[in-house]
């Protein structure tokens, strides 16, 4: 079957006046004459005008919401407003009926909660089709950016026998009988009997493997599913999400920040160029949603405005020390409005991150030089003169990129390349060196400065779509208590 996409039919002016065949799903059927047809290629519908005399009433009764229909006809300049062309249908086929009484998604506004419960059908709505077309644009843009920058797509494993990364709680992968697993002499589960001969889990990060790749290929990035069993029922956490982790040899923290900022801007420029229809729709959706909120909680900018703003301005780069000082002087701190305490040594909470971004700097912020005790073992220890060095305590060359509405969107660092410093740090943090001997080999044989970061795909998609819940920007969300569909 040769079909013209509805996007083509609407945009390709050379098709006007010609006969084409389109196929899609009925959005609405008005006045017994006008079918608004959508095939997912664009958020816009093609108005297909039928000749009542040629289509009998029984057939017309089948143009219910979400019925699949194929229409052939001439594309003519539209008399109605809102579209450039419409189709004068000459031939018509119902490909798949949709029982209007039973179809759960009607042409009216449904709540996002309702649509989440019907997540298998929500792609047929304007909102979700826009979100998932944009998710594609962002994903593709990530490959495009790293390819342009000379990075190799490097596939890190999903199953891992090392839990040393410490980025989060892990899911176990096992083929042992859950009811009566083999036990060792101490009466504990004998993982040697398990499929991989060792206790194995789903990865929380591909970084350690990416470092191995970077220290041979120079520049690599991973882009794959990542799993965290943390019981966080927030609007920013999933149990299964997609993470992008570039890693580059001979790159320092400054280069890492530049790469992160460059990536964010590349992706924003790409969606502004390729997704304007979807963005305009989502911008309107967000405005409606904002209007229901009290004045004080409304954001000052619309979606498209916000994207342009982030694209045009350099991100603010500050140290953790600066961040703490700003928070201590802030109104919400002095009025005791923060839920979590603020003092040197704390991990910044999302409320603190959002204050810095939304209220203080009003633009994305990159914070560097976090206290060593709250960051992973592989981050490089700062010395006097390093950006992010602090008199207050030991800091590492970490950098978090904070975004409006979201908080942390990227977490990265320059890695500790000095074997002795790294080993001492691992000992301090009780990271078992024996298990990571393969990792330490990179520091034994031709070690060099290197750096990288992790970007959560869904957090970025939240930002560019203006959606509020991370469960709405991944096709099939997995979260505590939910793995349906
Ligand atoms: P947070 O403190 O926000 O939970 P994190 O510091 O644990 O995040 P990292 O280990 O630094 O996260 O992971 C790198 C990036 O992966 C984060 O900046 C974020 O964009 C994303 N990310 C982390 N955990 C999740 C999750 N559970 N669901 C979705 N994205 C996540
Ligand atoms: Mn982080």
mmCIF file of C-alpha atoms in Angstrom, residues 50-419:
data_model
loop_
_atom_site.group_PDB
_atom_site.id
_atom_site.type_symbol
_atom_site.label_atom_id
_atom_site.label_comp_id
_atom_site.label_asym_id
_atom_site.label_seq_id
_atom_site.Cartn_x
_atom_site.Cartn_y
_atom_site.Cartn_z
ATOM 1 C CA UNK A 50 -16.967 13.133 1.679
ATOM 2 C CA UNK A 51 -19.804 13.297 -0.775
ATOM 3 C CA UNK A 52 -22.902 12.267 1.225
ATOM 4 C CA UNK A 53 -24.579 10.939 -1.875
ATOM 5 C CA UNK A 54 -21.755 8.530 -2.595
ATOM 6 C CA UNK A 55 -21.224 7.214 0.931
ATOM 7 C CA UNK A 56 -24.214 5.416 2.410
ATOM 8 C CA UNK A 57 -25.428 5.962 5.956
ATOM 9 C CA UNK A 58 -24.195 2.577 7.205
ATOM 10 C CA UNK A 59 -20.654 3.416 6.153
ATOM 11 C CA UNK A 60 -20.899 6.926 7.563
ATOM 12 C CA UNK A 61 -21.883 5.453 10.908
ATOM 13 C CA UNK A 62 -18.523 3.674 10.978
ATOM 14 C CA UNK A 63 -16.488 6.923 11.080
ATOM 15 C CA UNK A 64 -16.270 6.794 14.854
ATOM 16 C CA UNK A 65 -13.378 8.122 16.896
ATOM 17 C CA UNK A 66 -10.237 6.074 16.281
ATOM 18 C CA UNK A 67 -11.669 3.986 13.428
ATOM 19 C CA UNK A 68 -8.960 3.339 10.837
ATOM 20 C CA UNK A 69 -9.835 4.744 7.426
ATOM 21 C CA UNK A 70 -8.135 4.968 4.054
ATOM 22 C CA UNK A 71 -9.132 7.901 1.840
ATOM 23 C CA UNK A 72 -8.254 8.624 -1.765
ATOM 24 C CA UNK A 73 -9.030 11.968 -3.350
ATOM 25 C CA UNK A 74 -7.836 15.269 -4.739
ATOM 26 C CA UNK A 75 -6.025 17.730 -2.494
ATOM 27 C CA UNK A 76 -7.683 21.098 -2.975
ATOM 28 C CA UNK A 77 -7.166 24.512 -1.397
ATOM 29 C CA UNK A 78 -9.230 24.558 1.755
ATOM 30 C CA UNK A 79 -12.147 26.928 2.097
ATOM 31 C CA UNK A 80 -12.164 26.538 5.841
ATOM 32 C CA UNK A 81 -9.574 28.243 8.010
ATOM 33 C CA UNK A 82 -6.892 26.354 9.863
ATOM 34 C CA UNK A 83 -5.495 24.287 7.027
ATOM 35 C CA UNK A 84 -3.995 25.012 3.623
ATOM 36 C CA UNK A 85 -5.520 22.022 1.848
ATOM 37 C CA UNK A 86 -8.258 19.475 2.344
ATOM 38 C CA UNK A 87 -9.154 16.302 0.476
ATOM 39 C CA UNK A 88 -12.188 15.798 -1.699
ATOM 40 C CA UNK A 89 -12.672 12.093 -1.156
ATOM 41 C CA UNK A 90 -13.437 9.919 -4.181
ATOM 42 C CA UNK A 91 -12.726 6.491 -2.711
ATOM 43 C CA UNK A 92 -12.959 5.365 0.839
ATOM 44 C CA UNK A 93 -12.261 2.224 2.833
ATOM 45 C CA UNK A 94 -12.844 1.506 6.519
ATOM 46 C CA UNK A 95 -9.787 -0.540 7.510
ATOM 47 C CA UNK A 96 -10.633 -1.111 11.154
ATOM 48 C CA UNK A 97 -13.790 -0.280 13.085
ATOM 49 C CA UNK A 98 -13.701 1.260 16.533
ATOM 50 C CA UNK A 99 -16.742 0.769 18.723
ATOM 51 C CA UNK A 100 -17.632 4.276 19.772
ATOM 52 C CA UNK A 101 -19.467 3.040 22.856
ATOM 53 C CA UNK A 102 -16.436 1.168 24.156
ATOM 54 C CA UNK A 103 -13.464 3.235 22.973
ATOM 55 C CA UNK A 104 -12.154 4.822 26.166
ATOM 56 C CA UNK A 105 -10.602 7.962 24.671
ATOM 57 C CA UNK A 106 -13.193 10.392 23.388
ATOM 58 C CA UNK A 107 -12.608 13.676 21.557
ATOM 59 C CA UNK A 108 -12.705 15.719 24.745
ATOM 60 C CA UNK A 109 -10.157 16.685 27.324
ATOM 61 C CA UNK A 110 -9.107 13.746 29.480
ATOM 62 C CA UNK A 111 -6.981 14.111 32.600
ATOM 63 C CA UNK A 112 -3.380 12.941 32.357
ATOM 64 C CA UNK A 113 -4.124 10.500 35.200
ATOM 65 C CA UNK A 114 -6.928 8.913 33.187
ATOM 66 C CA UNK A 115 -4.666 8.660 30.158
ATOM 67 C CA UNK A 116 -1.887 7.112 32.239
ATOM 68 C CA UNK A 117 -4.328 4.350 33.217
ATOM 69 C CA UNK A 118 -5.036 3.869 29.525
ATOM 70 C CA UNK A 119 -1.381 4.234 28.596
ATOM 71 C CA UNK A 120 -1.728 1.690 25.804
ATOM 72 C CA UNK A 121 -4.070 4.028 23.896
ATOM 73 C CA UNK A 122 -2.801 7.422 24.981
ATOM 74 C CA UNK A 123 -0.526 7.722 21.930
ATOM 75 C CA UNK A 124 -3.670 8.491 19.911
ATOM 76 C CA UNK A 125 -4.124 11.810 21.716
ATOM 77 C CA UNK A 126 -2.638 15.107 20.561
ATOM 78 C CA UNK A 127 -0.645 15.559 23.729
ATOM 79 C CA UNK A 128 1.024 12.171 23.731
ATOM 80 C CA UNK A 129 1.646 11.970 20.021
ATOM 81 C CA UNK A 130 3.393 15.355 20.292
ATOM 82 C CA UNK A 131 5.432 14.183 23.276
ATOM 83 C CA UNK A 132 6.597 10.995 21.569
ATOM 84 C CA UNK A 133 7.423 12.671 18.285
ATOM 85 C CA UNK A 134 9.556 15.070 20.300
ATOM 86 C CA UNK A 135 11.143 12.217 22.235
ATOM 87 C CA UNK A 136 12.237 10.861 18.873
ATOM 88 C CA UNK A 137 13.664 14.243 17.833
ATOM 89 C CA UNK A 138 15.645 14.477 21.066
ATOM 90 C CA UNK A 139 16.950 10.889 20.790
ATOM 91 C CA UNK A 140 17.993 11.368 17.207
ATOM 92 C CA UNK A 141 19.578 14.725 18.068
ATOM 93 C CA UNK A 142 21.702 13.047 20.730
ATOM 94 C CA UNK A 143 23.198 10.665 18.187
ATOM 95 C CA UNK A 144 23.614 13.545 15.750
ATOM 96 C CA UNK A 145 25.465 15.708 18.267
ATOM 97 C CA UNK A 146 27.895 13.075 19.437
ATOM 98 C CA UNK A 147 28.534 11.857 15.932
ATOM 99 C CA UNK A 148 29.372 15.423 14.881
ATOM 100 C CA UNK A 149 31.711 15.746 17.846
ATOM 101 C CA UNK A 150 33.574 12.552 16.951
ATOM 102 C CA UNK A 151 32.118 10.278 19.636
ATOM 103 C CA UNK A 152 31.597 6.538 19.085
ATOM 104 C CA UNK A 153 28.295 4.975 20.157
ATOM 105 C CA UNK A 154 29.440 2.418 22.724
ATOM 106 C CA UNK A 155 27.017 -0.179 24.091
ATOM 107 C CA UNK A 156 27.514 -0.760 27.783
ATOM 108 C CA UNK A 157 25.908 -3.889 29.251
ATOM 109 C CA UNK A 158 22.476 -3.995 30.827
ATOM 110 C CA UNK A 159 23.324 -6.918 33.100
ATOM 111 C CA UNK A 160 26.214 -6.417 35.457
ATOM 112 C CA UNK A 161 27.828 -8.382 38.262
ATOM 113 C CA UNK A 162 29.358 -5.291 39.892
ATOM 114 C CA UNK A 163 27.257 -3.185 42.227
ATOM 115 C CA UNK A 164 30.163 -0.934 43.065
ATOM 116 C CA UNK A 165 28.957 2.092 41.127
ATOM 117 C CA UNK A 166 26.682 2.968 43.990
ATOM 118 C CA UNK A 167 24.392 5.223 41.950
ATOM 119 C CA UNK A 168 21.232 3.592 43.277
ATOM 120 C CA UNK A 169 19.413 0.515 44.471
ATOM 121 C CA UNK A 170 19.593 -2.326 41.950
ATOM 122 C CA UNK A 171 17.256 -5.007 40.571
ATOM 123 C CA UNK A 172 18.527 -8.567 40.756
ATOM 124 C CA UNK A 173 18.768 -10.738 37.632
ATOM 125 C CA UNK A 174 18.540 -14.431 38.434
ATOM 126 C CA UNK A 175 17.325 -17.765 37.108
ATOM 127 C CA UNK A 176 17.481 -19.445 40.512
ATOM 128 C CA UNK A 177 14.269 -20.944 41.867
ATOM 129 C CA UNK A 178 12.782 -18.181 44.018
ATOM 130 C CA UNK A 179 11.052 -20.713 46.300
ATOM 131 C CA UNK A 180 14.079 -22.868 47.135
ATOM 132 C CA UNK A 181 17.370 -21.480 45.830
ATOM 133 C CA UNK A 182 20.588 -23.468 46.372
ATOM 134 C CA UNK A 183 22.323 -22.496 49.617
ATOM 135 C CA UNK A 184 26.023 -22.404 50.475
ATOM 136 C CA UNK A 185 27.626 -23.780 53.653
ATOM 137 C CA UNK A 186 26.756 -20.612 55.516
ATOM 138 C CA UNK A 187 23.073 -21.098 54.634
ATOM 139 C CA UNK A 188 22.995 -18.139 52.245
ATOM 140 C CA UNK A 189 21.865 -18.180 48.620
ATOM 141 C CA UNK A 190 24.693 -19.677 46.581
ATOM 142 C CA UNK A 191 25.057 -17.256 43.684
ATOM 143 C CA UNK A 192 27.788 -19.412 42.149
ATOM 144 C CA UNK A 193 24.948 -21.726 41.131
ATOM 145 C CA UNK A 194 23.183 -18.871 39.358
ATOM 146 C CA UNK A 195 23.193 -18.237 35.600
ATOM 147 C CA UNK A 196 26.186 -15.881 35.569
ATOM 148 C CA UNK A 197 28.029 -17.651 38.410
ATOM 149 C CA UNK A 198 27.767 -14.490 40.477
ATOM 150 C CA UNK A 199 25.087 -12.281 41.941
ATOM 151 C CA UNK A 200 23.967 -10.154 39.006
ATOM 152 C CA UNK A 201 21.869 -7.052 38.596
ATOM 153 C CA UNK A 202 20.457 -4.570 36.101
ATOM 154 C CA UNK A 203 22.794 -1.662 35.468
ATOM 155 C CA UNK A 204 22.355 1.718 37.196
ATOM 156 C CA UNK A 205 24.945 3.348 34.923
ATOM 157 C CA UNK A 206 27.235 2.406 32.053
ATOM 158 C CA UNK A 207 29.909 4.819 33.125
ATOM 159 C CA UNK A 208 32.622 2.473 34.347
ATOM 160 C CA UNK A 209 32.443 0.558 31.081
ATOM 161 C CA UNK A 210 32.325 3.810 29.100
ATOM 162 C CA UNK A 211 35.586 4.824 30.786
ATOM 163 C CA UNK A 212 37.203 1.662 29.431
ATOM 164 C CA UNK A 213 35.958 2.612 25.974
ATOM 165 C CA UNK A 214 37.102 6.244 26.235
ATOM 166 C CA UNK A 215 40.593 5.224 27.306
ATOM 167 C CA UNK A 216 40.993 3.387 24.016
ATOM 168 C CA UNK A 217 38.651 5.014 21.494
ATOM 169 C CA UNK A 218 39.150 8.518 22.868
ATOM 170 C CA UNK A 219 35.519 9.594 22.815
ATOM 171 C CA UNK A 220 32.488 7.371 23.421
ATOM 172 C CA UNK A 221 28.891 7.726 24.540
ATOM 173 C CA UNK A 222 26.374 5.198 25.768
ATOM 174 C CA UNK A 223 22.633 5.554 25.253
ATOM 175 C CA UNK A 224 20.527 2.820 26.746
ATOM 176 C CA UNK A 225 18.085 1.710 29.405
ATOM 177 C CA UNK A 226 19.111 2.178 33.012
ATOM 178 C CA UNK A 227 17.437 0.774 36.102
ATOM 179 C CA UNK A 228 17.060 2.017 39.646
ATOM 180 C CA UNK A 229 15.059 0.245 42.301
ATOM 181 C CA UNK A 230 14.875 3.315 44.521
ATOM 182 C CA UNK A 231 11.434 3.642 45.979
ATOM 183 C CA UNK A 232 10.975 7.220 44.872
ATOM 184 C CA UNK A 233 7.450 7.993 43.831
ATOM 185 C CA UNK A 234 8.348 11.415 42.473
ATOM 186 C CA UNK A 235 7.494 13.187 39.229
ATOM 187 C CA UNK A 236 11.192 12.989 38.230
ATOM 188 C CA UNK A 237 12.111 9.352 38.916
ATOM 189 C CA UNK A 238 11.451 6.146 37.000
ATOM 190 C CA UNK A 239 12.570 2.610 37.770
ATOM 191 C CA UNK A 240 13.531 2.187 34.104
ATOM 192 C CA UNK A 241 14.826 5.192 32.208
ATOM 193 C CA UNK A 242 17.215 5.981 29.364
ATOM 194 C CA UNK A 243 20.566 7.493 30.100
ATOM 195 C CA UNK A 244 23.160 9.063 27.825
ATOM 196 C CA UNK A 245 26.713 8.876 29.141
ATOM 197 C CA UNK A 246 29.509 10.472 27.107
ATOM 198 C CA UNK A 247 33.063 9.903 28.269
ATOM 199 C CA UNK A 248 36.189 11.450 26.733
ATOM 200 C CA UNK A 249 39.904 11.021 27.281
ATOM 201 C CA UNK A 250 42.034 14.154 27.627
ATOM 202 C CA UNK A 251 38.984 16.166 28.705
ATOM 203 C CA UNK A 252 38.873 18.174 31.932
ATOM 204 C CA UNK A 253 35.943 19.542 33.912
ATOM 205 C CA UNK A 254 35.738 22.691 31.798
ATOM 206 C CA UNK A 255 35.525 20.569 28.646
ATOM 207 C CA UNK A 256 32.874 18.442 30.339
ATOM 208 C CA UNK A 257 30.750 21.506 31.118
ATOM 209 C CA UNK A 258 31.165 22.809 27.571
ATOM 210 C CA UNK A 259 30.124 19.419 26.166
ATOM 211 C CA UNK A 260 27.043 19.278 28.404
ATOM 212 C CA UNK A 261 25.970 22.819 27.566
ATOM 213 C CA UNK A 262 26.657 22.202 23.878
ATOM 214 C CA UNK A 263 24.497 19.070 23.920
ATOM 215 C CA UNK A 264 21.563 20.774 25.658
ATOM 216 C CA UNK A 265 21.654 23.653 23.191
ATOM 217 C CA UNK A 266 21.985 21.390 20.186
ATOM 218 C CA UNK A 267 18.888 19.471 21.276
ATOM 219 C CA UNK A 268 16.877 22.607 21.946
ATOM 220 C CA UNK A 269 17.851 24.097 18.577
ATOM 221 C CA UNK A 270 16.848 20.838 16.914
ATOM 222 C CA UNK A 271 13.357 20.711 18.420
ATOM 223 C CA UNK A 272 12.795 24.397 17.668
ATOM 224 C CA UNK A 273 13.667 23.616 14.059
ATOM 225 C CA UNK A 274 11.890 20.266 13.619
ATOM 226 C CA UNK A 275 9.039 20.207 16.134
ATOM 227 C CA UNK A 276 7.390 23.623 15.910
ATOM 228 C CA UNK A 277 3.872 22.205 15.349
ATOM 229 C CA UNK A 278 4.157 19.985 18.373
ATOM 230 C CA UNK A 279 5.779 22.724 20.434
ATOM 231 C CA UNK A 280 2.984 25.159 19.625
ATOM 232 C CA UNK A 281 0.420 22.621 20.731
ATOM 233 C CA UNK A 282 2.322 21.792 23.938
ATOM 234 C CA UNK A 283 2.884 25.491 24.619
ATOM 235 C CA UNK A 284 -0.894 25.982 24.545
ATOM 236 C CA UNK A 285 -1.468 22.941 26.717
ATOM 237 C CA UNK A 286 0.984 24.268 29.283
ATOM 238 C CA UNK A 287 -0.630 27.720 29.278
ATOM 239 C CA UNK A 288 -4.012 26.152 30.034
ATOM 240 C CA UNK A 289 -2.511 24.090 32.826
ATOM 241 C CA UNK A 290 -0.682 27.085 34.285
ATOM 242 C CA UNK A 291 -3.890 29.114 34.288
ATOM 243 C CA UNK A 292 -5.370 26.676 36.811
ATOM 244 C CA UNK A 293 -2.528 27.331 39.266
ATOM 245 C CA UNK A 294 -2.326 30.140 41.833
ATOM 246 C CA UNK A 295 -0.478 33.204 40.467
ATOM 247 C CA UNK A 296 2.631 32.654 42.602
ATOM 248 C CA UNK A 297 3.222 29.158 41.212
ATOM 249 C CA UNK A 298 2.864 30.078 37.569
ATOM 250 C CA UNK A 299 6.004 30.187 35.493
ATOM 251 C CA UNK A 300 6.846 33.501 33.915
ATOM 252 C CA UNK A 301 7.564 32.086 30.483
ATOM 253 C CA UNK A 302 5.737 29.968 27.972
ATOM 254 C CA UNK A 303 7.319 26.761 26.681
ATOM 255 C CA UNK A 304 8.748 28.068 23.414
ATOM 256 C CA UNK A 305 9.889 31.278 25.054
ATOM 257 C CA UNK A 306 11.694 29.244 27.700
ATOM 258 C CA UNK A 307 13.438 27.055 25.124
ATOM 259 C CA UNK A 308 14.647 30.091 23.169
ATOM 260 C CA UNK A 309 15.806 31.696 26.360
ATOM 261 C CA UNK A 310 17.878 28.661 27.408
ATOM 262 C CA UNK A 311 19.338 28.463 23.911
ATOM 263 C CA UNK A 312 20.444 32.067 23.778
ATOM 264 C CA UNK A 313 22.061 32.618 27.178
ATOM 265 C CA UNK A 314 25.231 30.979 28.520
ATOM 266 C CA UNK A 315 24.530 28.711 31.513
ATOM 267 C CA UNK A 316 25.623 30.155 34.844
ATOM 268 C CA UNK A 317 28.642 28.281 36.258
ATOM 269 C CA UNK A 318 29.075 28.450 40.032
ATOM 270 C CA UNK A 319 30.800 26.471 42.765
ATOM 271 C CA UNK A 320 29.031 24.479 45.437
ATOM 272 C CA UNK A 321 30.341 27.041 47.964
ATOM 273 C CA UNK A 322 28.599 29.823 46.012
ATOM 274 C CA UNK A 323 25.414 27.757 45.875
ATOM 275 C CA UNK A 324 25.334 27.239 49.639
ATOM 276 C CA UNK A 325 26.028 30.930 50.289
ATOM 277 C CA UNK A 326 23.239 32.013 47.942
ATOM 278 C CA UNK A 327 20.809 29.590 49.593
ATOM 279 C CA UNK A 328 21.762 30.748 53.109
ATOM 280 C CA UNK A 329 21.034 34.350 52.102
ATOM 281 C CA UNK A 330 17.797 33.468 50.312
ATOM 282 C CA UNK A 331 14.298 34.517 51.373
ATOM 283 C CA UNK A 332 12.888 30.971 51.544
ATOM 284 C CA UNK A 333 15.784 29.939 53.806
ATOM 285 C CA UNK A 334 15.318 32.919 56.106
ATOM 286 C CA UNK A 335 11.579 32.409 56.202
ATOM 287 C CA UNK A 336 12.148 28.697 56.898
ATOM 288 C CA UNK A 337 10.285 27.706 53.739
ATOM 289 C CA UNK A 338 12.753 25.037 52.622
ATOM 290 C CA UNK A 339 11.774 21.568 53.733
ATOM 291 C CA UNK A 340 15.406 20.372 53.907
ATOM 292 C CA UNK A 341 18.260 21.998 55.881
ATOM 293 C CA UNK A 342 20.944 24.080 54.152
ATOM 294 C CA UNK A 343 24.559 23.855 55.346
ATOM 295 C CA UNK A 344 27.923 23.096 53.783
ATOM 296 C CA UNK A 345 28.103 19.338 53.218
ATOM 297 C CA UNK A 346 24.460 18.655 52.297
ATOM 298 C CA UNK A 347 23.406 17.222 48.969
ATOM 299 C CA UNK A 348 21.349 19.889 47.218
ATOM 300 C CA UNK A 349 17.680 18.946 47.196
ATOM 301 C CA UNK A 350 15.436 19.630 44.273
ATOM 302 C CA UNK A 351 13.867 22.634 46.099
ATOM 303 C CA UNK A 352 17.353 24.158 46.466
ATOM 304 C CA UNK A 353 18.274 23.449 42.865
ATOM 305 C CA UNK A 354 15.077 25.007 41.625
ATOM 306 C CA UNK A 355 15.548 28.103 43.780
ATOM 307 C CA UNK A 356 18.986 28.674 42.251
ATOM 308 C CA UNK A 357 17.721 28.203 38.702
ATOM 309 C CA UNK A 358 14.233 29.687 38.781
ATOM 310 C CA UNK A 359 14.474 32.440 41.354
ATOM 311 C CA UNK A 360 18.101 33.454 41.702
ATOM 312 C CA UNK A 361 19.809 33.124 38.302
ATOM 313 C CA UNK A 362 16.722 32.595 36.132
ATOM 314 C CA UNK A 363 18.665 30.345 33.778
ATOM 315 C CA UNK A 364 20.302 26.914 33.801
ATOM 316 C CA UNK A 365 23.091 26.607 36.358
ATOM 317 C CA UNK A 366 26.116 24.306 36.459
ATOM 318 C CA UNK A 367 27.341 23.660 39.998
ATOM 319 C CA UNK A 368 30.868 22.295 40.476
ATOM 320 C CA UNK A 369 32.998 21.261 43.433
ATOM 321 C CA UNK A 370 30.613 19.216 45.548
ATOM 322 C CA UNK A 371 31.764 17.801 48.902
ATOM 323 C CA UNK A 372 33.582 14.510 48.329
ATOM 324 C CA UNK A 373 31.478 12.641 50.885
ATOM 325 C CA UNK A 374 28.240 12.999 48.906
ATOM 326 C CA UNK A 375 29.690 12.050 45.519
ATOM 327 C CA UNK A 376 30.885 8.822 43.890
ATOM 328 C CA UNK A 377 34.346 7.376 44.462
ATOM 329 C CA UNK A 378 35.591 7.909 40.899
ATOM 330 C CA UNK A 379 35.353 11.715 40.939
ATOM 331 C CA UNK A 380 38.625 13.650 40.920
ATOM 332 C CA UNK A 381 39.742 15.213 44.213
ATOM 333 C CA UNK A 382 40.173 19.009 43.985
ATOM 334 C CA UNK A 383 43.386 20.789 44.988
ATOM 335 C CA UNK A 384 43.903 24.535 45.671
ATOM 336 C CA UNK A 385 43.529 26.415 42.398
ATOM 337 C CA UNK A 386 40.994 23.973 40.945
ATOM 338 C CA UNK A 387 37.582 25.471 40.141
ATOM 339 C CA UNK A 388 35.365 24.191 42.924
ATOM 340 C CA UNK A 389 38.167 23.831 45.496
ATOM 341 C CA UNK A 390 36.886 24.800 48.948
ATOM 342 C CA UNK A 391 38.470 25.858 52.220
ATOM 343 C CA UNK A 392 35.529 24.284 54.018
ATOM 344 C CA UNK A 393 36.280 20.652 53.243
ATOM 345 C CA UNK A 394 37.343 18.123 50.647
ATOM 346 C CA UNK A 395 35.600 18.606 47.290
ATOM 347 C CA UNK A 396 35.604 16.739 43.982
ATOM 348 C CA UNK A 397 35.487 17.840 40.338
ATOM 349 C CA UNK A 398 31.780 17.031 40.030
ATOM 350 C CA UNK A 399 29.354 19.092 37.978
ATOM 351 C CA UNK A 400 25.567 19.005 38.002
ATOM 352 C CA UNK A 401 23.540 20.842 35.383
ATOM 353 C CA UNK A 402 20.333 22.231 36.879
ATOM 354 C CA UNK A 403 17.322 23.134 34.744
ATOM 355 C CA UNK A 404 14.167 25.151 35.423
ATOM 356 C CA UNK A 405 11.193 23.099 36.523
ATOM 357 C CA UNK A 406 13.304 19.994 36.954
ATOM 358 C CA UNK A 407 16.444 20.495 38.997
ATOM 359 C CA UNK A 408 19.266 18.085 38.161
ATOM 360 C CA UNK A 409 19.192 17.044 34.534
ATOM 361 C CA UNK A 410 22.872 16.074 34.136
ATOM 362 C CA UNK A 411 25.373 14.760 36.663
ATOM 363 C CA UNK A 412 29.010 14.420 35.680
ATOM 364 C CA UNK A 413 32.631 14.816 36.706
ATOM 365 C CA UNK A 414 36.252 14.726 35.804
ATOM 366 C CA UNK A 415 37.385 11.280 36.876
ATOM 367 C CA UNK A 416 40.210 10.493 39.301
ATOM 368 C CA UNK A 417 43.030 9.335 37.026
ATOM 369 C CA UNK A 418 45.698 8.992 39.752
ATOM 370 C CA UNK A 419 45.826 5.371 40.905
#
